[in-house]
Tab-separated table of C-alpha atoms and ligand atoms in Angstrom:
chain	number	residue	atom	x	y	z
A	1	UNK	CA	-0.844	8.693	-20.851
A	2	UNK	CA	1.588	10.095	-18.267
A	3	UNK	CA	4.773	12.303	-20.056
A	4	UNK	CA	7.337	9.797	-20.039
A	5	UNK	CA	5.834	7.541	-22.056
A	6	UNK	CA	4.399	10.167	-25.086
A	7	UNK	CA	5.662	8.960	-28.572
A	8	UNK	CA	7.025	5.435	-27.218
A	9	UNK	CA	5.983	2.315	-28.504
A	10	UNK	CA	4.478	-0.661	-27.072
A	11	UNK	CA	7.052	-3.156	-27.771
A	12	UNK	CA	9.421	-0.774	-26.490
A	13	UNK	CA	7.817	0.073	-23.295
A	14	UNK	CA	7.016	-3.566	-22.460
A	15	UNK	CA	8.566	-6.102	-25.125
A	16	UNK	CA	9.824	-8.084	-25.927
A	17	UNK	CA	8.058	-10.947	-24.219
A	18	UNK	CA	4.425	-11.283	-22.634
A	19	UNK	CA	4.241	-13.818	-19.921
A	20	UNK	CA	0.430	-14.238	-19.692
A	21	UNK	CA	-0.800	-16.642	-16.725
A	22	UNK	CA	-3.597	-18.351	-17.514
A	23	UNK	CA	-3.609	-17.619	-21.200
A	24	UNK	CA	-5.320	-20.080	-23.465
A	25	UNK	CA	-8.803	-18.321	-23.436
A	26	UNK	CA	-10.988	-16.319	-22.041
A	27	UNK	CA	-9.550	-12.657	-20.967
A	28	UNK	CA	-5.887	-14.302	-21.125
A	29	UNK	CA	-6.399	-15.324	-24.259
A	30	UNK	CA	-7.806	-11.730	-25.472
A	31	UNK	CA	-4.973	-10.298	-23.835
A	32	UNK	CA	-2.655	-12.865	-25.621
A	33	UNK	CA	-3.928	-12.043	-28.956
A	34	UNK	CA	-4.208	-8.001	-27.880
A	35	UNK	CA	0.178	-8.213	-26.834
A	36	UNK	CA	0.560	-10.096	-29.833
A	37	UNK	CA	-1.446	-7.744	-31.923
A	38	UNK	CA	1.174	-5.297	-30.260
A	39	UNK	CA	4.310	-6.963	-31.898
A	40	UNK	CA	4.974	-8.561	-28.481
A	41	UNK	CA	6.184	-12.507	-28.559
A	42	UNK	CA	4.182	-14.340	-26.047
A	43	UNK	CA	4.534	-16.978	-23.133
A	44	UNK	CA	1.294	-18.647	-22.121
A	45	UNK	CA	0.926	-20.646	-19.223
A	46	UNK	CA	-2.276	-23.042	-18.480
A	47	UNK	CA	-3.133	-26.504	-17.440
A	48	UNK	CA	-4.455	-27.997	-20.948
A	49	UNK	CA	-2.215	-28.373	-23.746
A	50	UNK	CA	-4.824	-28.229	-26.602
A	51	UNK	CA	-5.961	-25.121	-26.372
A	52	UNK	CA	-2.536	-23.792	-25.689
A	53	UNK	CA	-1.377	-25.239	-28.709
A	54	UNK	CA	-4.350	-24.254	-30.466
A	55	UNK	CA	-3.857	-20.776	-29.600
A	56	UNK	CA	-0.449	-20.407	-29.800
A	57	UNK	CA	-0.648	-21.297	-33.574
A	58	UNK	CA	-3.441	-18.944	-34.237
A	59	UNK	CA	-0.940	-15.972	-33.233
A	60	UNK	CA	2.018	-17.445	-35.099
A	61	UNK	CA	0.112	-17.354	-37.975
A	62	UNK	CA	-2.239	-13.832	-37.588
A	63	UNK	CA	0.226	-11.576	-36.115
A	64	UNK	CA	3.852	-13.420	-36.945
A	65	UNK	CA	5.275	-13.340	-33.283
A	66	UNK	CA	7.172	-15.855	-31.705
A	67	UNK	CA	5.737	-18.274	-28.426
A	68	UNK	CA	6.212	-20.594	-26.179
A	69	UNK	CA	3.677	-22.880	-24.277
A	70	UNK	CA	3.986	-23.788	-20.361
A	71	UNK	CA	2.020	-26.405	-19.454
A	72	UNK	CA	1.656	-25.756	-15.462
A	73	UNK	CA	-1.125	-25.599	-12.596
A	74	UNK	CA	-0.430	-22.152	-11.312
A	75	UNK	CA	-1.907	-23.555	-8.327
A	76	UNK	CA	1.225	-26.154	-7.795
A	77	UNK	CA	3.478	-25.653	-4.706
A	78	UNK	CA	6.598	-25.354	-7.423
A	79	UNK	CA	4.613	-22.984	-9.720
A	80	UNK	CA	7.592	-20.313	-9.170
A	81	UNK	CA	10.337	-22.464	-9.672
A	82	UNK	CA	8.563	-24.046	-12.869
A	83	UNK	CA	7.679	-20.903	-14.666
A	84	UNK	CA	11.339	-19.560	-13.893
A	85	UNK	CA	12.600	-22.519	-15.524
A	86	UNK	CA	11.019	-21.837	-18.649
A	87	UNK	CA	10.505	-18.469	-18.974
A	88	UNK	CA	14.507	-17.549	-17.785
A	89	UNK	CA	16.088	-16.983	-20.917
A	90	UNK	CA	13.159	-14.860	-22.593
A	91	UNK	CA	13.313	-10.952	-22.756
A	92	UNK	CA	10.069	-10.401	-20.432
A	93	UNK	CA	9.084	-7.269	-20.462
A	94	UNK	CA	4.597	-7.578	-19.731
A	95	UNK	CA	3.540	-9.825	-16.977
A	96	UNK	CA	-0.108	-10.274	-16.730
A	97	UNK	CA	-1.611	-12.847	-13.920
A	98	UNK	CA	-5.354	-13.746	-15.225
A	99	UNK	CA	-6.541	-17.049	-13.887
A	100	UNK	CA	-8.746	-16.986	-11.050
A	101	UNK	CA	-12.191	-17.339	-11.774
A	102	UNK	CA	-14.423	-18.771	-8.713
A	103	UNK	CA	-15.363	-22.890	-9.629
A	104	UNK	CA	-18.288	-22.356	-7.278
A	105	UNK	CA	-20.259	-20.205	-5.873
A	106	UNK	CA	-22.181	-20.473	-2.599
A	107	UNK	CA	-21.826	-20.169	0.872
A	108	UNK	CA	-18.217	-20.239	2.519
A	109	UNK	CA	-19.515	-23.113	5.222
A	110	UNK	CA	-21.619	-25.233	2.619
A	111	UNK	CA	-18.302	-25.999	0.774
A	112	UNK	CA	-15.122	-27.483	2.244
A	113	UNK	CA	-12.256	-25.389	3.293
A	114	UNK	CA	-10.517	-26.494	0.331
A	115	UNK	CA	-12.503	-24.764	-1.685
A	116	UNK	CA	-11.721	-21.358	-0.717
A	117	UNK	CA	-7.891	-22.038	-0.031
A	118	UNK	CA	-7.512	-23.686	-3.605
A	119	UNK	CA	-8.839	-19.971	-4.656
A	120	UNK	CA	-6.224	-18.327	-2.456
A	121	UNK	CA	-3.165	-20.510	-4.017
A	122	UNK	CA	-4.413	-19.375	-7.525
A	123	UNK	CA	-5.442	-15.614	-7.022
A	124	UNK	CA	-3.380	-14.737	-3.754
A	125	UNK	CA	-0.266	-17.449	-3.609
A	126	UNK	CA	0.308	-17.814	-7.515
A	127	UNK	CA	-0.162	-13.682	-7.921
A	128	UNK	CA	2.224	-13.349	-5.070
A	129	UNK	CA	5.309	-15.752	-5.997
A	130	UNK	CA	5.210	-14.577	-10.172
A	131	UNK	CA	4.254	-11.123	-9.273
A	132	UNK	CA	7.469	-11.403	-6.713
A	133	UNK	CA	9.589	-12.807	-9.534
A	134	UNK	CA	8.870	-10.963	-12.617
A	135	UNK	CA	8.550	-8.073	-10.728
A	136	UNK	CA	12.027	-8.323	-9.210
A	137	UNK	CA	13.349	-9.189	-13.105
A	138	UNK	CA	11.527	-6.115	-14.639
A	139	UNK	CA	13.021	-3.903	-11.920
A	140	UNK	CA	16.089	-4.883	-13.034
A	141	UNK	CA	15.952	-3.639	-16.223
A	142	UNK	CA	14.050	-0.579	-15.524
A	143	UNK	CA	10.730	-0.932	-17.650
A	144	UNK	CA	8.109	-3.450	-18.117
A	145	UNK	CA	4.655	-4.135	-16.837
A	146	UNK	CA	2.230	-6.271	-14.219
A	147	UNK	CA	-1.022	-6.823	-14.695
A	148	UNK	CA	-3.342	-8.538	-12.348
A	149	UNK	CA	-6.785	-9.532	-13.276
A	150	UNK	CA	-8.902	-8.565	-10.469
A	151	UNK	CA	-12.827	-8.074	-10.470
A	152	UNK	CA	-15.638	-5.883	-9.296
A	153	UNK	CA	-16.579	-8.252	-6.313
A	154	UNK	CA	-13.270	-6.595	-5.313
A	155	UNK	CA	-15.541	-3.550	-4.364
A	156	UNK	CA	-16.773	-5.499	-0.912
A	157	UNK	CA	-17.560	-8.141	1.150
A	158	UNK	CA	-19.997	-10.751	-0.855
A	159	UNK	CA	-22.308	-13.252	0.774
A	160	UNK	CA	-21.986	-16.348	-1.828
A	161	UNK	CA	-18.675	-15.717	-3.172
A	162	UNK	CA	-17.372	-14.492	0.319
A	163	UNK	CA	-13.428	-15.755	-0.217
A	164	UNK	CA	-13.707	-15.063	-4.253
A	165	UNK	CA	-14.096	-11.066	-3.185
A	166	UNK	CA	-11.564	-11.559	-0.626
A	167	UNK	CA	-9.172	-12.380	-3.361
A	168	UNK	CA	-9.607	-10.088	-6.034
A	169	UNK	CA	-9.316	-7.623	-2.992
A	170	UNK	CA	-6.415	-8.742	-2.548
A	171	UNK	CA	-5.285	-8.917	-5.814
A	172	UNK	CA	-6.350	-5.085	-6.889
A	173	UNK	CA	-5.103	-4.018	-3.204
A	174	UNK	CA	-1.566	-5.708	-3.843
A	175	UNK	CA	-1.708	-4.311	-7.590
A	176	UNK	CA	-2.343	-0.600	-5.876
A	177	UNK	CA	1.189	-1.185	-3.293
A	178	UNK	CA	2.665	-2.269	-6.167
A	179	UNK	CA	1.761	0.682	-8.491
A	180	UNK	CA	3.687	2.902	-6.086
A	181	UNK	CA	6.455	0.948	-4.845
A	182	UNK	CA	7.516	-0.084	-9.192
A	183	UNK	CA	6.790	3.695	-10.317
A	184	UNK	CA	10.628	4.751	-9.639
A	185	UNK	CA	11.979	2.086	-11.241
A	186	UNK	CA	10.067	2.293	-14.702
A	187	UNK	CA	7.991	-0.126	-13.844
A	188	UNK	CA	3.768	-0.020	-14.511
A	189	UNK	CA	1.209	-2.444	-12.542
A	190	UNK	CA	-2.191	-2.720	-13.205
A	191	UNK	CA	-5.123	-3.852	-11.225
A	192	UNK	CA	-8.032	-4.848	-13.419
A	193	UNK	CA	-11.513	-4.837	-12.029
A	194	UNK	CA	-13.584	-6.637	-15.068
A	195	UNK	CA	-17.751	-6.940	-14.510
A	196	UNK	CA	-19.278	-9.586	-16.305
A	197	UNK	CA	-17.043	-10.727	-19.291
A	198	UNK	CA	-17.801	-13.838	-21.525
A	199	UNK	CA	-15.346	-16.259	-20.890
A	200	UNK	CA	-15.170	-19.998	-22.188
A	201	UNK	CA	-15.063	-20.458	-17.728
A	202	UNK	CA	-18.315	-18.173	-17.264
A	203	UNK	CA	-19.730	-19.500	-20.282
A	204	UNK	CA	-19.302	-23.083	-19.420
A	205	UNK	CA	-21.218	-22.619	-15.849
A	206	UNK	CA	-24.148	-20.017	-16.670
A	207	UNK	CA	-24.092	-19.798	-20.455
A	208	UNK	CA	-27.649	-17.726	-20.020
A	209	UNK	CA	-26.258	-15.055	-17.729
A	210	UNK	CA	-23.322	-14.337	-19.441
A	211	UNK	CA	-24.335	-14.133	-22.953
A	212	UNK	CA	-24.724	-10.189	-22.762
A	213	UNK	CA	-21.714	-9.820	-20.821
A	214	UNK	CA	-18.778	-7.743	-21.609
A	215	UNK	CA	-16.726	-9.209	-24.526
A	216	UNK	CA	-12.990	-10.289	-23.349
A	217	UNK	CA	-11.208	-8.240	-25.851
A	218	UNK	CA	-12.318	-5.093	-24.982
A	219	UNK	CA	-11.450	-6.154	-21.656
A	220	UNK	CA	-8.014	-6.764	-22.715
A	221	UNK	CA	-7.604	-3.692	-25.104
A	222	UNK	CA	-8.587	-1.498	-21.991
A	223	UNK	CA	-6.138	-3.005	-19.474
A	224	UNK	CA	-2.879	-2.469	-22.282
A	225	UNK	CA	-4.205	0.406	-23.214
A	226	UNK	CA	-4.478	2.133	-19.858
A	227	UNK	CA	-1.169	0.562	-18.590
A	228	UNK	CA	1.046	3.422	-17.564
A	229	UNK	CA	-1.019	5.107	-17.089
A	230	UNK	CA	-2.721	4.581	-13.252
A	231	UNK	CA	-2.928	1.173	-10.980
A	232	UNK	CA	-6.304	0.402	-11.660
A	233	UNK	CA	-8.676	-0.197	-15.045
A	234	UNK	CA	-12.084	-0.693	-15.011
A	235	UNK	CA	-13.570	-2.066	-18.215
A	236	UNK	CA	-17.207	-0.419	-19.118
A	237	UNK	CA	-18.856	2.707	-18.449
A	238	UNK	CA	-21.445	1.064	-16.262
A	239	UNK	CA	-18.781	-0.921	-14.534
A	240	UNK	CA	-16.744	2.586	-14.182
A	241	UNK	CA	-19.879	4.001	-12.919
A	242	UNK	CA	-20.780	1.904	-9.888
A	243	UNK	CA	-17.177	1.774	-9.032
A	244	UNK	CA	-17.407	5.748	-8.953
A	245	UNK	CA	-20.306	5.506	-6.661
A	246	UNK	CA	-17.568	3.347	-4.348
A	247	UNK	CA	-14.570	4.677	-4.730
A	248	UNK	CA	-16.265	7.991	-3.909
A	249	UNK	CA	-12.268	9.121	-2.739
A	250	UNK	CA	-10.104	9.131	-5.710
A	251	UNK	CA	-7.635	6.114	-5.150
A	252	UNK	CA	-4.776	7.669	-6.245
A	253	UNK	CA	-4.564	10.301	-3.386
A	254	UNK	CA	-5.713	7.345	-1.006
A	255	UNK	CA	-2.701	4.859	-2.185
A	256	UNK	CA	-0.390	7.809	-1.665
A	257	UNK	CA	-1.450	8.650	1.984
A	258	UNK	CA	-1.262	5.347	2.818
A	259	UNK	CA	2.547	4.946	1.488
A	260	UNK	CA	3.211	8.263	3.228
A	261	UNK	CA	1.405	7.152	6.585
A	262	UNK	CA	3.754	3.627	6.779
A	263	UNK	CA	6.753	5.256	5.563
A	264	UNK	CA	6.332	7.593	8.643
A	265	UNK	CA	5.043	4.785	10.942
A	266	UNK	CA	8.047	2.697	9.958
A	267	UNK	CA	10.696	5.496	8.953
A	268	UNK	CA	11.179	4.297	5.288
A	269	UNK	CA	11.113	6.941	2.437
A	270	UNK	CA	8.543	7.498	0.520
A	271	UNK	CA	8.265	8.649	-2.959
A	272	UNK	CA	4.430	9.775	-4.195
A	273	UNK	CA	3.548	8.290	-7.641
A	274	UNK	CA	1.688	10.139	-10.471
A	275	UNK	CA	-1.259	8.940	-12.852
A	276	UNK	CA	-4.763	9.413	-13.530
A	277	UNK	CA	-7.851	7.427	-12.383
A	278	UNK	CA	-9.325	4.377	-13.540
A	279	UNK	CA	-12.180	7.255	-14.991
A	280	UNK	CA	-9.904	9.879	-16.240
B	301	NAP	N1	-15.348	-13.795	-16.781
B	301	NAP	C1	-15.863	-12.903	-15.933
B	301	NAP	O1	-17.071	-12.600	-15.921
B	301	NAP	C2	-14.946	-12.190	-14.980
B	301	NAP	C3	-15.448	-11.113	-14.235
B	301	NAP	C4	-14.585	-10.450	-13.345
B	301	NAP	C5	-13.287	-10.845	-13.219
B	301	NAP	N2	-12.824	-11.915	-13.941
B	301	NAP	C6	-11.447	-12.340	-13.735
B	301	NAP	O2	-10.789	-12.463	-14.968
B	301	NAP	C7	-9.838	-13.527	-14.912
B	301	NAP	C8	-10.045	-14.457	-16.089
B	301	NAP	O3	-11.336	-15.012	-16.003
B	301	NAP	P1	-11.893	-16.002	-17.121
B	301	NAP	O4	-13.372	-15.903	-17.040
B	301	NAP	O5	-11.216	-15.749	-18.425
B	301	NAP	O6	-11.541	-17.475	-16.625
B	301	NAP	P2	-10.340	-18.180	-15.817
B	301	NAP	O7	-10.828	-19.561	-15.593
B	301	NAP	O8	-9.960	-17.394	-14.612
B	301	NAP	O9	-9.137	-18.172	-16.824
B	301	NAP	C9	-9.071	-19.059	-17.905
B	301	NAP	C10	-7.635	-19.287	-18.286
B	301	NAP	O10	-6.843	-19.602	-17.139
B	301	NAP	C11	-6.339	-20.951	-17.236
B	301	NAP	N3	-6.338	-21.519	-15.883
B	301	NAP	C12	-7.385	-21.602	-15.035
B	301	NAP	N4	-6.996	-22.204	-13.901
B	301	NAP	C13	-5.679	-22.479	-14.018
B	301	NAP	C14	-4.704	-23.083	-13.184
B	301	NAP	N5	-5.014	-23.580	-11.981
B	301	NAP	N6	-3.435	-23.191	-13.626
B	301	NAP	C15	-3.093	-22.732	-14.862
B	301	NAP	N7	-3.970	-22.137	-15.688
B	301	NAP	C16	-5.253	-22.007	-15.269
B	301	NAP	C17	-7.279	-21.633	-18.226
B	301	NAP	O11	-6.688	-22.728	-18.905
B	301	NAP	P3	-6.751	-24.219	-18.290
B	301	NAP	O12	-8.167	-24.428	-17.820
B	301	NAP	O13	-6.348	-25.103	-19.413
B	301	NAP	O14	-5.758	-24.256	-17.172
B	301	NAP	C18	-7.510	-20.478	-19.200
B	301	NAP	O15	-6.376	-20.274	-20.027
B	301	NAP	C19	-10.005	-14.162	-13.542
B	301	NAP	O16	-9.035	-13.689	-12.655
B	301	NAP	C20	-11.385	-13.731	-13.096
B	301	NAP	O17	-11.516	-13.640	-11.695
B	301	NAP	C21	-13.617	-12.593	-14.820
């Protein structure tokens, strides 16, 4: 954990509201239960009301923290506008954008366009407009987080889930910008790259394949854990380890040079951020 944040706790650094996007299971529900655990209230946002609800009791009643339920499609033209709405007069101080999991794989030209664009509003659009917002709110108040779920197929280019990589590139790439640009302002994001996790979604499609997979609280516990602390978290060693093998350039140092190289290109200042590796 980086100086600044030695002896502080949680609630402090990023209470007293989670908003988590895409939070009534799977990896936003572990990291609903894992901010609640925390003594954070929580905001969870999802399409189904049942297992919102459902949910929502559970951490009333295990962990005594307030929360509110937001029934949305984060995949809706007005998501920003709706989330605003009811999420204004809450304390935020964690944002974490989960949803995103691919509906189907296969090859880009085998499924209609809409298929990869409806991924792009939900892990590039949706990311971008509540990242944009909490983000600017957070800022504001100088401390809080962002988390964005990303995933290993981040690492490259991926024949049968060709625009799901694309996205979670995206996502861990904007996460990384963000990281340095939110550093002077008290601000931590996170880029998550989870491996296989067993989710109700993964679950659901290959039940077989997934039943060894990583579990989504430790998943979860990681991200919050390492928040503050770098942009990027990899859950498990093995994950870590092929990520190692390509990332062989630490990012930090890479994220930096970048900054520096636009800030010269474009004459803006530039400001190097601190904070250890995903493997540090
Ligand atoms: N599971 C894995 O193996 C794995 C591996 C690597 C990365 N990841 C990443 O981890 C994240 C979470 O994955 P996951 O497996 O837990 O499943 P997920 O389907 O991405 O997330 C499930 C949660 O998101 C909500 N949700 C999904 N689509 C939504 C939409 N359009 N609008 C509002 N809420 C929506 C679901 O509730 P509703 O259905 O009720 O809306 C549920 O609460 C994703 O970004 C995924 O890419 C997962």
């Amino acid at each position: 954990m980086t100086a600044r944040y030695e002896g502080t706790a949680f609630p402090e650094r990023f209470g007293t509201w989670a908003v988590i996007a895409g939070g009534s299971d799977g990896i936003g529900g572990a990291f609903a239960r894992e901010a609640a655990s925390r003594g954070l209230d929580v905001a969870l946002i999802a399409r189904r009301a049942d297992p919102l609800d459902a949910l929502a009791r559970s951490l009333e009643a295990d962990f005594g923290v307030a929360t509110r339920t937001i029934q949305a499609d984060l995949t809706s033209e007005d998501i920003g506008p709706t989330v605003a709405a009811a999420t204004d007069d809450l304390d935020v101080g964690l944002f974490v954008y989960n949803a995103g999991s691919n509906p189907q794989s296969g090859h880009f030209l085998d499924q209609p366009a809409e298929n990869a664009l409806f991924l792009v509003s939900l892990s590039c659009r949706a990311p971008v407009v509540l990242g944009h917002h909490f983000g600017a709110r957070l800022r504001a108040r100088g401390r809080g987080g962002l988390v964005f779920m990303s995933s290993m197929a981040c690492l490259s280019g991926s024949g049968n889930q060709a625009t799901y990589a694309a996205t979670k590139a995206f996502d861990t790439t904007l996460a990384e910008g963000l990281w340095v640009e939110l550093a002077p302002f008290g601000v931590d994001v996170l880029g998550v790259l989870a491996g296989a996790t067993r989710t109700e979604t993964m679950m659901d499609q290959r039940p077989e394949a997934f039943a060894e997979a990583m579990d989504p609280r430790e998943v979860a516990r990681g991200a919050l854990d390492h928040l503050g602390k770098g942009p990027s978290w990899i859950p498990g060693e093995a994950n870590r380890g092929v990520a190692r093998g390509l990332w062989p350039v630490p990012r930090i140092g890479v994220v930096n040079a970048m900054t520096q190289a636009s800030a010269d290109l474009f004459d803006l200042p530039f400001t190097p951020a601190e904070g250890v590796e995903f493997d540090d």
